[in-house]
PDB file of C-alpha atoms and ligand atoms in Angstrom:
ATOM      1  CA  MET A 159      -1.263  -9.142   5.666  1.00 98.00           C
ATOM      2  CA  PHE A 160       0.364 -12.477   5.832  1.00 98.00           C
ATOM      3  CA  GLU A 161       2.380 -12.886   2.547  1.00 98.00           C
ATOM      4  CA  LYS A 162       4.665 -15.492   1.120  1.00 98.00           C
ATOM      5  CA  THR A 163       8.247 -14.542   1.854  1.00 98.00           C
ATOM      6  CA  GLY A 164       9.182 -15.299  -1.716  1.00 98.00           C
ATOM      7  CA  ASN A 165       6.787 -12.590  -2.963  1.00 98.00           C
ATOM      8  CA  ILE A 166       8.311  -9.985  -0.555  1.00 98.00           C
ATOM      9  CA  ILE A 167      11.751 -10.836  -1.849  1.00 98.00           C
ATOM     10  CA  LYS A 168      10.492 -10.654  -5.418  1.00 98.00           C
ATOM     11  CA  LEU A 169       8.999  -7.182  -4.665  1.00 98.00           C
ATOM     12  CA  ALA A 170      12.351  -6.035  -3.137  1.00 98.00           C
ATOM     13  CA  ARG A 171      14.162  -7.298  -6.241  1.00 97.00           C
ATOM     14  CA  GLU A 172      11.792  -5.446  -8.570  1.00 97.00           C
ATOM     15  CA  SER A 173      12.388  -2.265  -6.434  1.00 97.00           C
ATOM     16  CA  ASN A 174      16.147  -2.826  -6.394  1.00 96.00           C
ATOM     17  CA  THR A 175      16.133  -2.888  -2.631  1.00 98.00           C
ATOM     18  CA  SER A 176      16.190  -5.306   0.238  1.00 98.00           C
ATOM     19  CA  ALA A 177      13.591  -6.681   2.618  1.00 98.00           C
ATOM     20  CA  ILE A 178      14.811  -6.801   6.233  1.00 98.00           C
ATOM     21  CA  ALA A 179      14.268 -10.088   8.073  1.00 98.00           C
ATOM     22  CA  PHE A 180      14.314  -9.481  11.855  1.00 98.00           C
ATOM     23  CA  ILE A 181      15.207 -12.288  14.287  1.00 98.00           C
ATOM     24  CA  CYS A 182      12.262 -12.319  16.682  1.00 98.00           C
ATOM     25  CA  MET A 183      12.555 -14.654  19.631  1.00 97.00           C
ATOM     26  CA  ASP A 184       9.049 -14.034  20.960  1.00 97.00           C
ATOM     27  CA  TYR A 185       5.688 -12.272  20.631  1.00 98.00           C
ATOM     28  CA  VAL A 186       6.917  -8.943  21.769  1.00 98.00           C
ATOM     29  CA  MET A 187       9.671  -8.779  19.116  1.00 98.00           C
ATOM     30  CA  ALA A 188       7.420 -10.166  16.375  1.00 98.00           C
ATOM     31  CA  ARG A 189       4.589  -7.717  17.241  1.00 98.00           C
ATOM     32  CA  THR A 190       6.992  -4.838  17.205  1.00 98.00           C
ATOM     33  CA  VAL A 191       8.218  -5.662  13.676  1.00 98.00           C
ATOM     34  CA  VAL A 192       4.705  -6.149  12.345  1.00 98.00           C
ATOM     35  CA  TYR A 193       3.573  -2.736  13.713  1.00 98.00           C
ATOM     36  CA  ALA A 194       6.722  -0.923  12.665  1.00 98.00           C
ATOM     37  CA  ALA A 195       6.235  -2.343   9.136  1.00 98.00           C
ATOM     38  CA  GLU A 196       2.626  -1.011   9.179  1.00 98.00           C
ATOM     39  CA  ALA A 197       3.638   2.387  10.545  1.00 98.00           C
ATOM     40  CA  THR A 198       6.214   2.785   7.786  1.00 98.00           C
ATOM     41  CA  ASN A 199       4.161   1.071   5.123  1.00 98.00           C
ATOM     42  CA  THR A 200       7.242  -1.227   4.337  1.00 98.00           C
ATOM     43  CA  PRO A 201       7.003  -4.992   3.874  1.00 98.00           C
ATOM     44  CA  ALA A 202       9.115  -7.040   6.424  1.00 98.00           C
ATOM     45  CA  ILE A 203       9.931 -10.531   7.373  1.00 98.00           C
ATOM     46  CA  VAL A 204       9.656 -12.112  10.858  1.00 98.00           C
ATOM     47  CA  MET A 205      12.431 -14.562  11.333  1.00 98.00           C
ATOM     48  CA  LEU A 206      12.755 -17.411  13.764  1.00 98.00           C
ATOM     49  CA  TYR A 207      16.184 -18.707  14.775  1.00 98.00           C
ATOM     50  CA  PRO A 208      15.425 -22.468  15.380  1.00 98.00           C
ATOM     51  CA  GLU A 209      17.626 -22.608  18.542  1.00 97.00           C
ATOM     52  CA  HIS A 210      15.123 -20.328  20.112  1.00 97.00           C
ATOM     53  CA  VAL A 211      12.815 -23.264  20.065  1.00 97.00           C
ATOM     54  CA  THR A 212      15.226 -26.187  20.492  1.00 96.00           C
ATOM     55  CA  ILE A 213      17.581 -24.614  23.097  1.00 97.00           C
ATOM     56  CA  GLN A 214      16.120 -21.427  24.692  1.00 96.00           C
ATOM     57  CA  LYS A 215      12.486 -22.633  24.621  1.00 97.00           C
ATOM     58  CA  THR A 216      11.075 -19.166  23.986  1.00 96.00           C
ATOM     59  CA  THR A 217       8.420 -20.553  21.624  1.00 97.00           C
ATOM     60  CA  GLY A 218       7.527 -23.598  19.404  1.00 97.00           C
ATOM     61  CA  PHE A 219       7.630 -24.020  15.581  1.00 98.00           C
ATOM     62  CA  ARG A 220       3.865 -24.464  15.129  1.00 98.00           C
ATOM     63  CA  LYS A 221       2.772 -21.806  17.436  1.00 97.00           C
ATOM     64  CA  TYR A 222       5.340 -19.333  16.165  1.00 98.00           C
ATOM     65  CA  ALA A 223       4.076 -19.795  12.569  1.00 98.00           C
ATOM     66  CA  ALA A 224       0.504 -19.373  13.759  1.00 98.00           C
ATOM     67  CA  MET A 225       1.428 -16.317  15.910  1.00 98.00           C
ATOM     68  CA  VAL A 226       3.070 -14.515  12.896  1.00 98.00           C
ATOM     69  CA  GLU A 227       0.176 -15.286  10.630  1.00 98.00           C
ATOM     70  CA  GLU A 228      -2.363 -13.899  13.145  1.00 98.00           C
ATOM     71  CA  LEU A 229      -0.268 -10.734  13.776  1.00 98.00           C
ATOM     72  CA  ALA A 230       0.332 -10.211  10.077  1.00 98.00           C
ATOM     73  CA  ASN A 231      -3.440 -10.364   9.318  1.00 98.00           C
ATOM     74  CA  GLU A 232      -3.947  -7.525  11.828  1.00 98.00           C
ATOM     75  CA  VAL A 233      -2.160  -5.075   9.426  1.00 98.00           C
ATOM     76  CA  LYS A 234      -2.338  -4.167   5.705  1.00 98.00           C
ATOM     77  CA  VAL A 235       1.390  -4.270   4.861  1.00 98.00           C
ATOM     78  CA  PRO A 236       2.878  -7.594   3.624  1.00 98.00           C
ATOM     79  CA  ILE A 237       4.531  -9.588   6.403  1.00 98.00           C
ATOM     80  CA  GLY A 238       6.634 -12.768   5.680  1.00 98.00           C
ATOM     81  CA  LEU A 239       7.758 -15.675   7.853  1.00 98.00           C
ATOM     82  CA  HIS A 240      11.073 -17.293   7.559  1.00 98.00           C
ATOM     83  CA  CYS A 241      13.148 -19.846   9.557  1.00 98.00           C
ATOM     84  CA  ASP A 242      16.903 -19.019   9.776  1.00 98.00           C
ATOM     85  CA  HIS A 243      19.901 -21.373   9.821  1.00 97.00           C
ATOM     86  CA  ASP A 244      19.138 -25.127  10.099  1.00 97.00           C
ATOM     87  CA  TYR A 245      21.375 -27.884   9.151  1.00 97.00           C
ATOM     88  CA  THR A 246      19.552 -31.165   8.565  1.00 97.00           C
ATOM     89  CA  TYR A 247      16.906 -32.373   6.209  1.00 98.00           C
ATOM     90  CA  GLU A 248      14.862 -33.740   9.080  1.00 98.00           C
ATOM     91  CA  ALA A 249      14.786 -30.628  11.090  1.00 98.00           C
ATOM     92  CA  ILE A 250      13.806 -28.540   8.043  1.00 98.00           C
ATOM     93  CA  MET A 251      11.122 -30.740   6.941  1.00 98.00           C
ATOM     94  CA  HIS A 252       9.575 -30.610  10.412  1.00 98.00           C
ATOM     95  CA  THR A 253       9.837 -26.818  10.327  1.00 98.00           C
ATOM     96  CA  ILE A 254       7.930 -26.681   6.949  1.00 98.00           C
ATOM     97  CA  ASP A 255       5.313 -29.179   8.228  1.00 98.00           C
ATOM     98  CA  CYS A 256       4.809 -26.723  11.206  1.00 98.00           C
ATOM     99  CA  GLY A 257       3.856 -23.890   8.837  1.00 98.00           C
ATOM    100  CA  PHE A 258       6.957 -22.240   7.537  1.00 98.00           C
ATOM    101  CA  GLY A 259       6.900 -21.531   3.820  1.00 98.00           C
ATOM    102  CA  SER A 260      10.468 -20.216   3.765  1.00 98.00           C
ATOM    103  CA  VAL A 261      13.518 -21.902   5.336  1.00 98.00           C
ATOM    104  CA  MET A 262      17.247 -21.922   5.315  1.00 98.00           C
ATOM    105  CA  MET A 263      19.548 -24.913   4.719  1.00 98.00           C
ATOM    106  CA  ASP A 264      23.000 -24.010   5.825  1.00 96.00           C
ATOM    107  CA  GLY A 265      25.470 -26.432   4.564  1.00 95.00           C
ATOM    108  CA  SER A 266      28.221 -23.899   4.242  1.00 92.00           C
ATOM    109  CA  MET A 267      30.546 -25.693   6.711  1.00 91.00           C
ATOM    110  CA  ASN A 268      30.999 -28.497   4.244  1.00 93.00           C
ATOM    111  CA  ASP A 269      32.877 -28.658   0.966  1.00 92.00           C
ATOM    112  CA  LEU A 270      31.000 -27.345  -2.062  1.00 93.00           C
ATOM    113  CA  ASP A 271      29.990 -30.813  -3.370  1.00 95.00           C
ATOM    114  CA  THR A 272      28.594 -31.989  -0.005  1.00 96.00           C
ATOM    115  CA  ASN A 273      26.859 -28.654   0.434  1.00 96.00           C
ATOM    116  CA  ILE A 274      25.307 -29.019  -2.966  1.00 97.00           C
ATOM    117  CA  MET A 275      24.183 -32.646  -2.255  1.00 98.00           C
ATOM    118  CA  LEU A 276      22.693 -31.712   1.159  1.00 98.00           C
ATOM    119  CA  THR A 277      20.937 -28.480  -0.061  1.00 98.00           C
ATOM    120  CA  LYS A 278      19.522 -30.158  -3.205  1.00 98.00           C
ATOM    121  CA  LYS A 279      17.822 -32.881  -1.180  1.00 98.00           C
ATOM    122  CA  VAL A 280      16.189 -30.215   1.039  1.00 98.00           C
ATOM    123  CA  VAL A 281      15.172 -28.039  -1.959  1.00 98.00           C
ATOM    124  CA  ASP A 282      13.641 -30.862  -3.959  1.00 98.00           C
ATOM    125  CA  GLU A 283      11.402 -31.927  -1.029  1.00 98.00           C
ATOM    126  CA  ALA A 284      10.617 -28.312   0.175  1.00 98.00           C
ATOM    127  CA  HIS A 285       9.485 -27.408  -3.319  1.00 98.00           C
ATOM    128  CA  LYS A 286       7.155 -30.318  -3.356  1.00 98.00           C
ATOM    129  CA  LYS A 287       5.673 -29.001  -0.124  1.00 98.00           C
ATOM    130  CA  GLY A 288       5.397 -25.467  -1.611  1.00 98.00           C
ATOM    131  CA  ALA A 289       8.216 -23.969   0.442  1.00 98.00           C
ATOM    132  CA  ILE A 290      11.181 -21.916  -0.648  1.00 98.00           C
ATOM    133  CA  VAL A 291      14.803 -22.521   0.454  1.00 98.00           C
ATOM    134  CA  GLU A 292      17.723 -20.220   1.152  1.00 98.00           C
ATOM    135  CA  GLY A 293      21.194 -21.813   0.824  1.00 98.00           C
ATOM    136  CA  GLU A 294      24.650 -20.543   1.718  1.00 95.00           C
ATOM    137  CA  ILE A 295      28.046 -20.803   0.188  1.00 91.00           C
ATOM    138  CA  GLY A 296      31.238 -19.341   1.268  1.00 84.00           C
ATOM    139  CA  HIS A 297      30.926 -19.245   5.006  1.00 80.00           C
ATOM    140  CA  VAL A 298      29.602 -16.445   7.048  1.00 81.00           C
ATOM    141  CA  GLY A 299      31.535 -16.869  10.275  1.00 74.00           C
ATOM    142  CA  VAL A 300      31.161 -15.376  13.716  1.00 74.00           C
ATOM    143  CA  ALA A 301      32.442 -11.791  13.957  1.00 70.00           C
ATOM    144  CA  LYS A 302      34.172 -12.087  17.299  1.00 65.00           C
ATOM    145  CA  ASP A 303      36.264 -15.094  15.982  1.00 61.00           C
ATOM    146  CA  SER A 304      37.626 -13.431  12.865  1.00 56.00           C
ATOM    147  CA  ASP A 305      38.592 -10.198  11.322  1.00 53.00           C
ATOM    148  CA  GLN A 306      36.436 -10.780   8.164  1.00 57.00           C
ATOM    149  CA  LYS A 307      39.500 -10.647   6.039  1.00 62.00           C
ATOM    150  CA  ASN A 308      39.898 -14.369   5.320  1.00 65.00           C
ATOM    151  CA  GLN A 309      39.020 -14.381   1.783  1.00 69.00           C
ATOM    152  CA  ASP A 310      39.084 -18.222   1.687  1.00 71.00           C
ATOM    153  CA  LEU A 311      35.640 -18.115   3.337  1.00 82.00           C
ATOM    154  CA  PHE A 312      34.289 -15.517   0.854  1.00 90.00           C
ATOM    155  CA  THR A 313      31.691 -16.646  -1.718  1.00 92.00           C
ATOM    156  CA  LYS A 314      33.316 -17.313  -5.150  1.00 94.00           C
ATOM    157  CA  PRO A 315      31.190 -16.298  -8.105  1.00 95.00           C
ATOM    158  CA  GLU A 316      31.765 -19.470 -10.104  1.00 95.00           C
ATOM    159  CA  ALA A 317      30.896 -21.642  -7.075  1.00 95.00           C
ATOM    160  CA  ALA A 318      27.744 -19.549  -6.501  1.00 96.00           C
ATOM    161  CA  GLU A 319      26.690 -20.175 -10.135  1.00 97.00           C
ATOM    162  CA  LYS A 320      27.267 -23.912  -9.802  1.00 97.00           C
ATOM    163  CA  PHE A 321      25.627 -24.050  -6.403  1.00 97.00           C
ATOM    164  CA  CYS A 322      22.403 -22.209  -7.640  1.00 98.00           C
ATOM    165  CA  ARG A 323      22.211 -24.183 -10.860  1.00 98.00           C
ATOM    166  CA  GLU A 324      22.731 -27.623  -9.304  1.00 98.00           C
ATOM    167  CA  THR A 325      20.590 -27.193  -6.059  1.00 98.00           C
ATOM    168  CA  GLY A 326      17.710 -25.071  -7.376  1.00 98.00           C
ATOM    169  CA  VAL A 327      17.818 -22.826  -4.334  1.00 98.00           C
ATOM    170  CA  ASP A 328      15.425 -19.834  -4.245  1.00 98.00           C
ATOM    171  CA  THR A 329      17.786 -17.426  -2.491  1.00 98.00           C
ATOM    172  CA  LEU A 330      21.444 -17.472  -1.625  1.00 97.00           C
ATOM    173  CA  ALA A 331      23.319 -16.153   1.452  1.00 96.00           C
ATOM    174  CA  VAL A 332      26.709 -14.810   0.584  1.00 95.00           C
ATOM    175  CA  SER A 333      29.996 -14.090   2.469  1.00 93.00           C
ATOM    176  CA  ILE A 334      31.432 -10.910   1.277  1.00 94.00           C
ATOM    177  CA  GLY A 335      33.014  -9.533   4.453  1.00 91.00           C
ATOM    178  CA  ASN A 336      30.023 -10.007   6.610  1.00 90.00           C
ATOM    179  CA  ALA A 337      29.858 -12.024   9.768  1.00 86.00           C
ATOM    180  CA  HIS A 338      27.458 -12.901  12.677  1.00 87.00           C
ATOM    181  CA  GLY A 339      27.344 -11.180  16.029  1.00 85.00           C
ATOM    182  CA  GLU A 340      29.363  -8.096  16.946  1.00 83.00           C
ATOM    183  CA  TYR A 341      32.191  -6.906  14.700  1.00 87.00           C
ATOM    184  CA  LYS A 342      35.588  -6.027  16.310  1.00 86.00           C
ATOM    185  CA  GLU A 343      36.180  -3.436  13.806  1.00 87.00           C
ATOM    186  CA  THR A 344      34.058  -1.696  11.027  1.00 90.00           C
ATOM    187  CA  PRO A 345      33.461  -4.314   8.257  1.00 91.00           C
ATOM    188  CA  HIS A 346      34.085  -3.437   4.606  1.00 93.00           C
ATOM    189  CA  LEU A 347      31.841  -5.319   2.291  1.00 95.00           C
ATOM    190  CA  ASP A 348      33.474  -6.627  -0.853  1.00 95.00           C
ATOM    191  CA  ILE A 349      31.148  -4.878  -3.410  1.00 96.00           C
ATOM    192  CA  ALA A 350      33.254  -5.947  -6.490  1.00 96.00           C
ATOM    193  CA  ARG A 351      32.696  -9.577  -5.409  1.00 96.00           C
ATOM    194  CA  LEU A 352      28.984  -8.976  -4.817  1.00 97.00           C
ATOM    195  CA  GLU A 353      28.793  -7.567  -8.382  1.00 97.00           C
ATOM    196  CA  ALA A 354      30.506 -10.548  -9.730  1.00 97.00           C
ATOM    197  CA  ILE A 355      28.285 -13.032  -7.945  1.00 97.00           C
ATOM    198  CA  ARG A 356      25.273 -11.004  -9.224  1.00 97.00           C
ATOM    199  CA  SER A 357      26.365 -11.406 -12.764  1.00 97.00           C
ATOM    200  CA  ALA A 358      27.049 -15.108 -12.251  1.00 97.00           C
ATOM    201  CA  THR A 359      23.579 -15.981 -11.008  1.00 97.00           C
ATOM    202  CA  ASP A 360      19.979 -14.696 -11.088  1.00 96.00           C
ATOM    203  CA  VAL A 361      19.052 -15.945  -7.635  1.00 97.00           C
ATOM    204  CA  PRO A 362      18.287 -13.171  -5.158  1.00 98.00           C
ATOM    205  CA  LEU A 363      21.111 -12.778  -2.659  1.00 98.00           C
ATOM    206  CA  VAL A 364      20.879 -12.605   1.185  1.00 97.00           C
ATOM    207  CA  LEU A 365      23.193 -10.709   3.502  1.00 97.00           C
ATOM    208  CA  HIS A 366      23.597 -12.216   7.011  1.00 95.00           C
ATOM    209  CA  GLY A 367      25.546 -10.574  10.001  1.00 90.00           C
ATOM    210  CA  GLY A 368      23.766  -7.136   9.526  1.00 86.00           C
ATOM    211  CA  SER A 369      24.454  -5.681  12.954  1.00 89.00           C
ATOM    212  CA  GLY A 370      27.212  -3.183  12.656  1.00 90.00           C
ATOM    213  CA  ILE A 371      27.658  -2.747   8.844  1.00 94.00           C
ATOM    214  CA  PRO A 372      27.462   0.923   8.146  1.00 95.00           C
ATOM    215  CA  ASP A 373      24.217   2.129   6.356  1.00 97.00           C
ATOM    216  CA  ASP A 374      26.067   3.515   3.402  1.00 97.00           C
ATOM    217  CA  GLN A 375      27.608   0.195   2.609  1.00 97.00           C
ATOM    218  CA  LEU A 376      24.247  -1.553   3.114  1.00 97.00           C
ATOM    219  CA  LEU A 377      22.510   0.760   0.669  1.00 97.00           C
ATOM    220  CA  VAL A 378      25.146   0.025  -1.928  1.00 97.00           C
ATOM    221  CA  ALA A 379      24.807  -3.671  -1.395  1.00 97.00           C
ATOM    222  CA  PHE A 380      21.075  -3.482  -1.620  1.00 97.00           C
ATOM    223  CA  SER A 381      21.360  -1.682  -4.989  1.00 97.00           C
ATOM    224  CA  LYS A 382      23.655  -4.473  -6.296  1.00 96.00           C
ATOM    225  CA  GLY A 383      21.694  -7.680  -5.709  1.00 95.00           C
ATOM    226  CA  ILE A 384      21.066  -8.099  -1.946  1.00 98.00           C
ATOM    227  CA  ASN A 385      17.336  -8.513  -1.702  1.00 98.00           C
ATOM    228  CA  LYS A 386      17.086  -9.925   1.814  1.00 98.00           C
ATOM    229  CA  PHE A 387      18.949  -8.734   4.808  1.00 97.00           C
ATOM    230  CA  ASN A 388      19.123 -10.399   8.221  1.00 97.00           C
ATOM    231  CA  LEU A 389      19.244  -8.395  11.403  1.00 96.00           C
ATOM    232  CA  GLY A 390      19.546 -10.206  14.765  1.00 95.00           C
ATOM    233  CA  THR A 391      22.281  -9.218  17.191  1.00 94.00           C
ATOM    234  CA  GLU A 392      21.424  -5.468  17.335  1.00 96.00           C
ATOM    235  CA  TYR A 393      17.739  -6.066  17.793  1.00 97.00           C
ATOM    236  CA  LEU A 394      18.320  -8.591  20.656  1.00 97.00           C
ATOM    237  CA  LYS A 395      20.691  -6.126  22.246  1.00 97.00           C
ATOM    238  CA  ARG A 396      18.013  -3.401  22.150  1.00 98.00           C
ATOM    239  CA  TYR A 397      15.505  -5.832  23.683  1.00 98.00           C
ATOM    240  CA  PHE A 398      17.818  -6.359  26.528  1.00 98.00           C
ATOM    241  CA  ALA A 399      18.348  -2.660  27.046  1.00 98.00           C
ATOM    242  CA  ALA A 400      14.614  -1.988  27.049  1.00 98.00           C
ATOM    243  CA  LEU A 401      14.120  -4.786  29.656  1.00 97.00           C
ATOM    244  CA  THR A 402      16.776  -3.212  31.799  1.00 97.00           C
ATOM    245  CA  GLU A 403      15.157   0.158  31.549  1.00 97.00           C
ATOM    246  CA  PHE A 404      11.761  -1.376  32.354  1.00 96.00           C
ATOM    247  CA  THR A 405      13.118  -3.074  35.576  1.00 95.00           C
ATOM    248  CA  GLN A 406      14.730   0.128  36.635  1.00 95.00           C
ATOM    249  CA  GLU A 407      11.816   2.307  36.016  1.00 93.00           C
ATOM    250  CA  TYR A 408       9.313  -0.028  37.768  1.00 91.00           C
ATOM    251  CA  ALA A 409      11.589  -1.154  40.623  1.00 89.00           C
ATOM    252  CA  ALA A 410       9.818   1.040  43.123  1.00 89.00           C
ATOM    253  CA  ASP A 411       6.305   0.375  41.876  1.00 86.00           C
ATOM    254  CA  PRO A 412       4.446  -1.529  44.694  1.00 86.00           C
ATOM    255  CA  ASP A 413       2.131  -3.290  42.175  1.00 86.00           C
ATOM    256  CA  PRO A 414       3.041  -6.997  42.588  1.00 82.00           C
ATOM    257  CA  VAL A 415       2.007  -7.867  38.995  1.00 89.00           C
ATOM    258  CA  LYS A 416       3.865  -4.964  37.336  1.00 91.00           C
ATOM    259  CA  VAL A 417       5.436  -7.338  34.860  1.00 92.00           C
ATOM    260  CA  ILE A 418       2.265  -7.315  32.866  1.00 93.00           C
ATOM    261  CA  ASN A 419       3.179  -3.846  31.679  1.00 94.00           C
ATOM    262  CA  MET A 420       6.437  -5.149  30.215  1.00 95.00           C
ATOM    263  CA  PRO A 421       5.388  -6.146  26.658  1.00 97.00           C
ATOM    264  CA  GLU A 422       3.848  -2.757  25.864  1.00 97.00           C
ATOM    265  CA  TYR A 423       6.753  -0.907  27.549  1.00 97.00           C
ATOM    266  CA  VAL A 424       9.311  -2.919  25.558  1.00 98.00           C
ATOM    267  CA  GLN A 425       7.477  -2.506  22.219  1.00 98.00           C
ATOM    268  CA  GLY A 426       7.314   1.180  22.832  1.00 98.00           C
ATOM    269  CA  LYS A 427      11.159   1.304  23.224  1.00 98.00           C
ATOM    270  CA  LEU A 428      11.925  -1.027  20.323  1.00 98.00           C
ATOM    271  CA  GLN A 429       9.418   0.099  17.619  1.00 98.00           C
ATOM    272  CA  PRO A 430      11.202   3.424  16.790  1.00 98.00           C
ATOM    273  CA  TYR A 431      14.497   1.451  16.205  1.00 98.00           C
ATOM    274  CA  VAL A 432      12.722  -1.018  13.795  1.00 98.00           C
ATOM    275  CA  GLU A 433      10.877   1.778  12.077  1.00 98.00           C
ATOM    276  CA  ASP A 434      14.154   3.594  11.587  1.00 98.00           C
ATOM    277  CA  ARG A 435      15.820   0.547   9.989  1.00 98.00           C
ATOM    278  CA  LEU A 436      12.969   0.129   7.661  1.00 98.00           C
ATOM    279  CA  LYS A 437      12.761   3.784   6.753  1.00 98.00           C
ATOM    280  CA  THR A 438      16.566   4.187   6.287  1.00 98.00           C
ATOM    281  CA  LEU A 439      17.380   1.040   4.433  1.00 98.00           C
ATOM    282  CA  CYS A 440      14.306  -0.067   2.417  1.00 98.00           C
ATOM    283  CA  ARG A 441      13.188   1.453  -0.880  1.00 96.00           C
ATOM    284  CA  PHE A 442      10.060  -0.430  -1.762  1.00 95.00           C
TER     285      PHE A 442
HETATM  286 ZN1   ZN B 273      23.130 -16.060   9.491  1.00 95.34          ZN
END
């Protein structure tokens, strides 16, 4: 059932757990998430990374939103739609107009006051259009470029409080030792900092850079205020592995259109992984 992402996050918060937002670059990845959610009876969020439209051209904004709504309405479990990191007012308004009721404005590369100004402008207009906005403070960097120990980039509780109060964001992505992409060494989430941010603001918190954080740390973070968790790198990696297996397995098949079997084959390989993530990490 197609559901507002805000309602799924609210449900996660009431259950003291986190919803998982999976980066899905195409129909196969989105369909896999929807059917894994149904099989485990766990709400989930299908998430678009805007560069998959603007750079890799795997889909379009309008058709992606329509695709997720159609897929979601094939099942009973709530499925949300969200657009990940974008950086300008114009781009985000376009995404909302294309059917996304949940978006992210990432101004975290700016100083706090600039981030507040840019994010507030997006929030004010998004709310008029009925959409919710995720902001980010502190800066979640790229894992391969850092050791996640630079506390200058970590979210400061007092800044989080000010940011949420002044911008009116609906959810907040925090930097507590997490990073995007593949970690060089096992990350250690700063749980004390998470608790301090939790006490400073009521806004549901979001954890990016989920690939490679040990499950026991994630479960603690989910019980202490993380209500949305983004998974991208690991899911894309598994997609690549499934495609590799497909080409190896079908290489000798004389059928000239064997590629038509690819979507179902790949979903068969990916769905157990998505089901495992939902079953292991979510406590709805
Ligand atoms: Zn992110």
